[in-house]
Structure formats: structure tokens, C-alpha cells
Amino acid sequence: TAAYKALISVAGSLTPHQLQPSHVIEASAILDSPRHAPTTRAAQCGTLRNILRWLWEEHGAQKLDRHVKTHPAIRPRNVKATRAEIDLLLSAASPTIHLWILLCSDLAIRSGTAVRISPEHYDPERHELTFTSKKGSKVSLPVTAAITAIFDACNRSEEHTSELQSL
């Protein structure tokens, strides 16, 4: 909606045929405000380009999308932490968060996938996790000693709980 608002604020009630490059440059400048994050600016300018292409294709307006500022490709959301930073987080984390951090940092599992992993995905004999990835494929990964220790502790507590329930 920001792209529509910017174009309307600049061009007002002009018809598509009356749009000029100066209108597009001004609307693009509104969207390229430094108060927005780079991803927001890129997305809003991309939407403005799509609107202008639609006006050109469907309403016979001038081809003006080349006047919208382009942004370099947005880098992926990579979070890099040093081993010391990870250890500091782990020392203060609950066992669940501890496991989640290790799955993400040591095995490079996406955070959304890591939260769905439970002890039933762990094979204690092979020391492997088997789970379904975001794209739906089956993945098996060997686990680190720290992750093995957490899963083994979970298995021991489940055995202890079932023993208590049988009494």
C-alpha cells in the first residue's frame, strides 16, 4: 500500500497516460526514505515498479518502471555468532532453548525446523536426527556430543517417568 500511496500523493488524480518520469522519480524518493530498513525500501520500490508495469501493460501508460530506484539484492538473513557468544547463550538457556541453539548453530538447521524436532526424531543407536525439511525432503544428520547428551537425558527422564507411573 505504501507504493500506491506514494504514487497517489505525487500524481494525484492524473490518468495513467499523464504520468511523467518526474512523478515516478518523486514517488520512488518517498519510498526510498532512510527511515525504512533496506529490505522495506527494496520491497516498496519493487511494488512501485510492478504497479507501473501494470499501468503500462493494461492501461497504455508510458513505460516508466525504469525510473524507480533499484536496490542491490538483499542478503540472506545470516546470523553469525562466535563460539564464545554461543557458549554464553547456552549457559543461561533452559534445556529446550539450549537444544534449539545447538541444532541451529552446530547442525545449521533452520530455526523453524529446529523447534519441531523432538527426542522421537533422534536415533540413539546411530546418533542421528531424522526429520522433514522445509521443502518436505527427509534429512538425516549426525549429531554432536552435546546434542547427544541432551537427547540421552530426555530418554532417561522418560524411562524414569514411565517406571514411576507403573508403580
PDB file of C-alpha atoms in Angstrom:
ATOM      1  CA  THR A   1       0.000   0.000   0.000  1.00  0.00           C
ATOM      2  CA  ALA A   2       2.923   2.352   0.563  1.00  0.00           C
ATOM      3  CA  ALA A   3       3.761   2.285  -3.152  1.00  0.00           C
ATOM      4  CA  TYR A   4       0.169   3.157  -4.074  1.00  0.00           C
ATOM      5  CA  LYS A   5       0.096   5.959  -1.506  1.00  0.00           C
ATOM      6  CA  ALA A   6       3.388   7.414  -2.757  1.00  0.00           C
ATOM      7  CA  LEU A   7       2.206   7.378  -6.369  1.00  0.00           C
ATOM      8  CA  ILE A   8      -1.161   8.911  -5.467  1.00  0.00           C
ATOM      9  CA  SER A   9       0.453  11.598  -3.298  1.00  0.00           C
ATOM     10  CA  VAL A  10       2.652  12.656  -6.234  1.00  0.00           C
ATOM     11  CA  ALA A  11       0.357  12.119  -9.218  1.00  0.00           C
ATOM     12  CA  GLY A  12      -2.961  12.913  -7.543  1.00  0.00           C
ATOM     13  CA  SER A  13      -5.837  12.445  -9.963  1.00  0.00           C
ATOM     14  CA  LEU A  14      -3.763  12.132 -13.143  1.00  0.00           C
ATOM     15  CA  THR A  15      -4.707   9.403 -15.580  1.00  0.00           C
ATOM     16  CA  PRO A  16      -2.118   6.719 -16.424  1.00  0.00           C
ATOM     17  CA  HIS A  17      -1.388   8.471 -19.747  1.00  0.00           C
ATOM     18  CA  GLN A  18      -0.485  11.688 -17.914  1.00  0.00           C
ATOM     19  CA  LEU A  19       2.177  10.136 -15.678  1.00  0.00           C
ATOM     20  CA  GLN A  20       5.651  11.506 -16.314  1.00  0.00           C
ATOM     21  CA  PRO A  21       9.115  10.332 -15.253  1.00  0.00           C
ATOM     22  CA  SER A  22       9.286  13.199 -12.738  1.00  0.00           C
ATOM     23  CA  HIS A  23       6.214  11.794 -10.933  1.00  0.00           C
ATOM     24  CA  VAL A  24       7.793   8.352 -10.719  1.00  0.00           C
ATOM     25  CA  ILE A  25      11.149   9.689  -9.521  1.00  0.00           C
ATOM     26  CA  GLU A  26       9.413  11.671  -6.779  1.00  0.00           C
ATOM     27  CA  ALA A  27       7.293   8.670  -5.686  1.00  0.00           C
ATOM     28  CA  SER A  28      10.406   6.498  -5.687  1.00  0.00           C
ATOM     29  CA  ALA A  29      12.194   9.041  -3.472  1.00  0.00           C
ATOM     30  CA  ILE A  30       9.327   8.866  -0.947  1.00  0.00           C
ATOM     31  CA  LEU A  31       9.685   5.077  -0.748  1.00  0.00           C
ATOM     32  CA  ASP A  32      13.464   5.247  -0.531  1.00  0.00           C
ATOM     33  CA  SER A  33      13.390   7.061   2.797  1.00  0.00           C
ATOM     34  CA  PRO A  34      16.360   6.303   5.062  1.00  0.00           C
ATOM     35  CA  ARG A  35      13.966   5.794   7.991  1.00  0.00           C
ATOM     36  CA  HIS A  36      12.997   2.410   6.460  1.00  0.00           C
ATOM     37  CA  ALA A  37      15.071  -0.761   6.563  1.00  0.00           C
ATOM     38  CA  PRO A  38      16.833  -1.707   3.315  1.00  0.00           C
ATOM     39  CA  THR A  39      14.506  -4.684   2.824  1.00  0.00           C
ATOM     40  CA  THR A  40      11.455  -2.436   3.208  1.00  0.00           C
ATOM     41  CA  ARG A  41      12.799   0.096   0.720  1.00  0.00           C
ATOM     42  CA  ALA A  42      13.617  -2.636  -1.788  1.00  0.00           C
ATOM     43  CA  ALA A  43      10.189  -4.253  -1.429  1.00  0.00           C
ATOM     44  CA  GLN A  44       8.291  -0.968  -1.726  1.00  0.00           C
ATOM     45  CA  CYS A  45      10.268   0.156  -4.787  1.00  0.00           C
ATOM     46  CA  GLY A  46       9.722  -3.278  -6.329  1.00  0.00           C
ATOM     47  CA  THR A  47       5.981  -2.901  -5.765  1.00  0.00           C
ATOM     48  CA  LEU A  48       6.033   0.533  -7.392  1.00  0.00           C
ATOM     49  CA  ARG A  49       7.797  -0.969 -10.435  1.00  0.00           C
ATOM     50  CA  ASN A  50       5.088  -3.663 -10.624  1.00  0.00           C
ATOM     51  CA  ILE A  51       2.338  -1.029 -10.457  1.00  0.00           C
ATOM     52  CA  LEU A  52       3.961   0.961 -13.252  1.00  0.00           C
ATOM     53  CA  ARG A  53       4.367  -2.152 -15.399  1.00  0.00           C
ATOM     54  CA  TRP A  54       0.684  -2.964 -14.841  1.00  0.00           C
ATOM     55  CA  LEU A  55      -0.318   0.579 -15.858  1.00  0.00           C
ATOM     56  CA  TRP A  56       1.840   0.231 -18.991  1.00  0.00           C
ATOM     57  CA  GLU A  57       0.510  -3.231 -19.930  1.00  0.00           C
ATOM     58  CA  GLU A  58      -3.158  -2.784 -19.043  1.00  0.00           C
ATOM     59  CA  HIS A  59      -3.809   0.947 -19.437  1.00  0.00           C
ATOM     60  CA  GLY A  60      -1.383   2.090 -22.113  1.00  0.00           C
ATOM     61  CA  ALA A  61       0.677   4.350 -19.830  1.00  0.00           C
ATOM     62  CA  GLN A  62       4.276   5.188 -20.685  1.00  0.00           C
ATOM     63  CA  LYS A  63       6.842   2.581 -19.667  1.00  0.00           C
ATOM     64  CA  LEU A  64       8.129   4.301 -16.521  1.00  0.00           C
ATOM     65  CA  ASP A  65       9.309   1.447 -14.305  1.00  0.00           C
ATOM     66  CA  ARG A  66      12.965   2.105 -15.204  1.00  0.00           C
ATOM     67  CA  HIS A  67      12.768   5.412 -13.297  1.00  0.00           C
ATOM     68  CA  VAL A  68      12.218   3.691  -9.948  1.00  0.00           C
ATOM     69  CA  LYS A  69      15.404   3.393  -7.910  1.00  0.00           C
ATOM     70  CA  THR A  70      16.730  -0.149  -7.858  1.00  0.00           C
ATOM     71  CA  HIS A  71      18.313  -1.670  -4.795  1.00  0.00           C
ATOM     72  CA  PRO A  72      21.063  -4.274  -4.699  1.00  0.00           C
ATOM     73  CA  ALA A  73      19.977  -7.789  -3.888  1.00  0.00           C
ATOM     74  CA  ILE A  74      19.110  -8.160  -0.230  1.00  0.00           C
ATOM     75  CA  ARG A  75      21.483 -10.531   1.516  1.00  0.00           C
ATOM     76  CA  PRO A  76      20.052 -13.589   3.269  1.00  0.00           C
ATOM     77  CA  ARG A  77      19.322 -13.351   6.967  1.00  0.00           C
ATOM     78  CA  ASN A  78      22.510 -14.850   8.301  1.00  0.00           C
ATOM     79  CA  VAL A  79      23.278 -14.575  11.963  1.00  0.00           C
ATOM     80  CA  LYS A  80      26.887 -15.135  12.815  1.00  0.00           C
ATOM     81  CA  ALA A  81      27.917 -15.700  16.391  1.00  0.00           C
ATOM     82  CA  THR A  82      31.285 -16.560  17.831  1.00  0.00           C
ATOM     83  CA  ARG A  83      31.729 -19.723  19.866  1.00  0.00           C
ATOM     84  CA  ALA A  84      32.098 -17.539  22.996  1.00  0.00           C
ATOM     85  CA  GLU A  85      28.739 -15.837  22.283  1.00  0.00           C
ATOM     86  CA  ILE A  86      27.059 -19.192  21.718  1.00  0.00           C
ATOM     87  CA  ASP A  87      28.540 -20.559  24.969  1.00  0.00           C
ATOM     88  CA  LEU A  88      27.276 -17.509  26.864  1.00  0.00           C
ATOM     89  CA  LEU A  89      23.761 -18.057  25.494  1.00  0.00           C
ATOM     90  CA  LEU A  90      23.894 -21.755  26.302  1.00  0.00           C
ATOM     91  CA  SER A  91      24.942 -21.138  29.899  1.00  0.00           C
ATOM     92  CA  ALA A  92      21.804 -19.085  30.543  1.00  0.00           C
ATOM     93  CA  ALA A  93      19.358 -21.111  28.431  1.00  0.00           C
ATOM     94  CA  SER A  94      16.762 -23.619  29.532  1.00  0.00           C
ATOM     95  CA  PRO A  95      17.337 -27.177  28.238  1.00  0.00           C
ATOM     96  CA  THR A  96      14.809 -26.651  25.434  1.00  0.00           C
ATOM     97  CA  ILE A  97      16.410 -23.403  24.266  1.00  0.00           C
ATOM     98  CA  HIS A  98      19.847 -24.971  24.749  1.00  0.00           C
ATOM     99  CA  LEU A  99      18.898 -27.770  22.325  1.00  0.00           C
ATOM    100  CA  TRP A 100      17.372 -25.311  19.848  1.00  0.00           C
ATOM    101  CA  ILE A 101      20.532 -23.172  19.828  1.00  0.00           C
ATOM    102  CA  LEU A 102      22.729 -26.232  19.295  1.00  0.00           C
ATOM    103  CA  LEU A 103      20.548 -27.514  16.460  1.00  0.00           C
ATOM    104  CA  CYS A 104      20.749 -24.143  14.716  1.00  0.00           C
ATOM    105  CA  SER A 105      24.424 -23.403  15.400  1.00  0.00           C
ATOM    106  CA  ASP A 106      26.066 -26.838  15.239  1.00  0.00           C
ATOM    107  CA  LEU A 107      23.887 -28.539  12.614  1.00  0.00           C
ATOM    108  CA  ALA A 108      22.810 -25.427  10.644  1.00  0.00           C
ATOM    109  CA  ILE A 109      19.150 -26.393  10.885  1.00  0.00           C
ATOM    110  CA  ARG A 110      16.675 -23.590  10.166  1.00  0.00           C
ATOM    111  CA  SER A 111      15.099 -22.256  13.366  1.00  0.00           C
ATOM    112  CA  GLY A 112      11.558 -23.106  12.224  1.00  0.00           C
ATOM    113  CA  THR A 113      12.593 -26.698  11.592  1.00  0.00           C
ATOM    114  CA  ALA A 114      14.601 -26.910  14.819  1.00  0.00           C
ATOM    115  CA  VAL A 115      11.598 -26.046  17.018  1.00  0.00           C
ATOM    116  CA  ARG A 116       9.721 -29.037  15.598  1.00  0.00           C
ATOM    117  CA  ILE A 117      12.493 -31.509  16.419  1.00  0.00           C
ATOM    118  CA  SER A 118      11.899 -33.680  19.461  1.00  0.00           C
ATOM    119  CA  PRO A 119      13.505 -36.770  21.031  1.00  0.00           C
ATOM    120  CA  GLU A 120      11.431 -39.011  18.755  1.00  0.00           C
ATOM    121  CA  HIS A 121      13.455 -37.683  15.782  1.00  0.00           C
ATOM    122  CA  TYR A 122      16.678 -38.891  17.415  1.00  0.00           C
ATOM    123  CA  ASP A 123      18.107 -42.389  16.843  1.00  0.00           C
ATOM    124  CA  PRO A 124      20.308 -43.146  19.885  1.00  0.00           C
ATOM    125  CA  GLU A 125      21.988 -46.139  18.239  1.00  0.00           C
ATOM    126  CA  ARG A 126      23.196 -44.246  15.173  1.00  0.00           C
ATOM    127  CA  HIS A 127      23.429 -40.814  16.908  1.00  0.00           C
ATOM    128  CA  GLU A 128      21.397 -39.254  14.086  1.00  0.00           C
ATOM    129  CA  LEU A 129      18.457 -36.946  13.740  1.00  0.00           C
ATOM    130  CA  THR A 130      15.935 -37.777  11.023  1.00  0.00           C
ATOM    131  CA  PHE A 131      13.361 -35.109  10.191  1.00  0.00           C
ATOM    132  CA  THR A 132      11.499 -33.477   7.334  1.00  0.00           C
ATOM    133  CA  SER A 133      12.991 -30.268   5.942  1.00  0.00           C
ATOM    134  CA  LYS A 134      11.142 -27.114   4.941  1.00  0.00           C
ATOM    135  CA  LYS A 135      10.921 -28.414   1.356  1.00  0.00           C
ATOM    136  CA  GLY A 136       9.473 -31.753   2.505  1.00  0.00           C
ATOM    137  CA  SER A 137      12.517 -33.953   1.990  1.00  0.00           C
ATOM    138  CA  LYS A 138      13.747 -36.420   4.614  1.00  0.00           C
ATOM    139  CA  VAL A 139      17.037 -35.384   6.193  1.00  0.00           C
ATOM    140  CA  SER A 140      19.326 -37.446   8.429  1.00  0.00           C
ATOM    141  CA  LEU A 141      22.162 -35.689  10.225  1.00  0.00           C
ATOM    142  CA  PRO A 142      24.765 -36.972  12.674  1.00  0.00           C
ATOM    143  CA  VAL A 143      24.599 -35.071  15.947  1.00  0.00           C
ATOM    144  CA  THR A 144      27.309 -33.607  18.129  1.00  0.00           C
ATOM    145  CA  ALA A 145      28.209 -34.946  21.574  1.00  0.00           C
ATOM    146  CA  ALA A 146      26.399 -32.026  23.261  1.00  0.00           C
ATOM    147  CA  ILE A 147      23.156 -32.759  21.395  1.00  0.00           C
ATOM    148  CA  THR A 148      23.521 -36.490  22.117  1.00  0.00           C
ATOM    149  CA  ALA A 149      23.833 -35.712  25.830  1.00  0.00           C
ATOM    150  CA  ILE A 150      20.609 -33.676  25.803  1.00  0.00           C
ATOM    151  CA  PHE A 151      18.653 -36.371  23.963  1.00  0.00           C
ATOM    152  CA  ASP A 152      20.067 -39.089  26.226  1.00  0.00           C
ATOM    153  CA  ALA A 153      18.972 -37.066  29.274  1.00  0.00           C
ATOM    154  CA  CYS A 154      15.481 -36.776  27.756  1.00  0.00           C
ATOM    155  CA  ASN A 155      15.332 -40.540  27.165  1.00  0.00           C
ATOM    156  CA  ARG A 156      16.484 -41.271  30.756  1.00  0.00           C
ATOM    157  CA  SER A 157      13.860 -38.919  32.220  1.00  0.00           C
ATOM    158  CA  GLU A 158      11.132 -40.540  30.064  1.00  0.00           C
ATOM    159  CA  GLU A 159      12.200 -44.028  31.259  1.00  0.00           C
ATOM    160  CA  HIS A 160      12.231 -42.797  34.869  1.00  0.00           C
ATOM    161  CA  THR A 161       8.763 -41.253  34.455  1.00  0.00           C
ATOM    162  CA  SER A 162       7.333 -44.476  32.960  1.00  0.00           C
ATOM    163  CA  GLU A 163       8.871 -46.511  35.814  1.00  0.00           C
ATOM    164  CA  LEU A 164       7.238 -44.229  38.376  1.00  0.00           C
ATOM    165  CA  GLN A 165       3.877 -44.448  36.613  1.00  0.00           C
ATOM    166  CA  SER A 166       3.985 -48.294  36.691  1.00  0.00           C
ATOM    167  CA  LEU A 167       4.387 -48.267  40.484  1.00  0.00           C
TER     168      LEU A 167
END
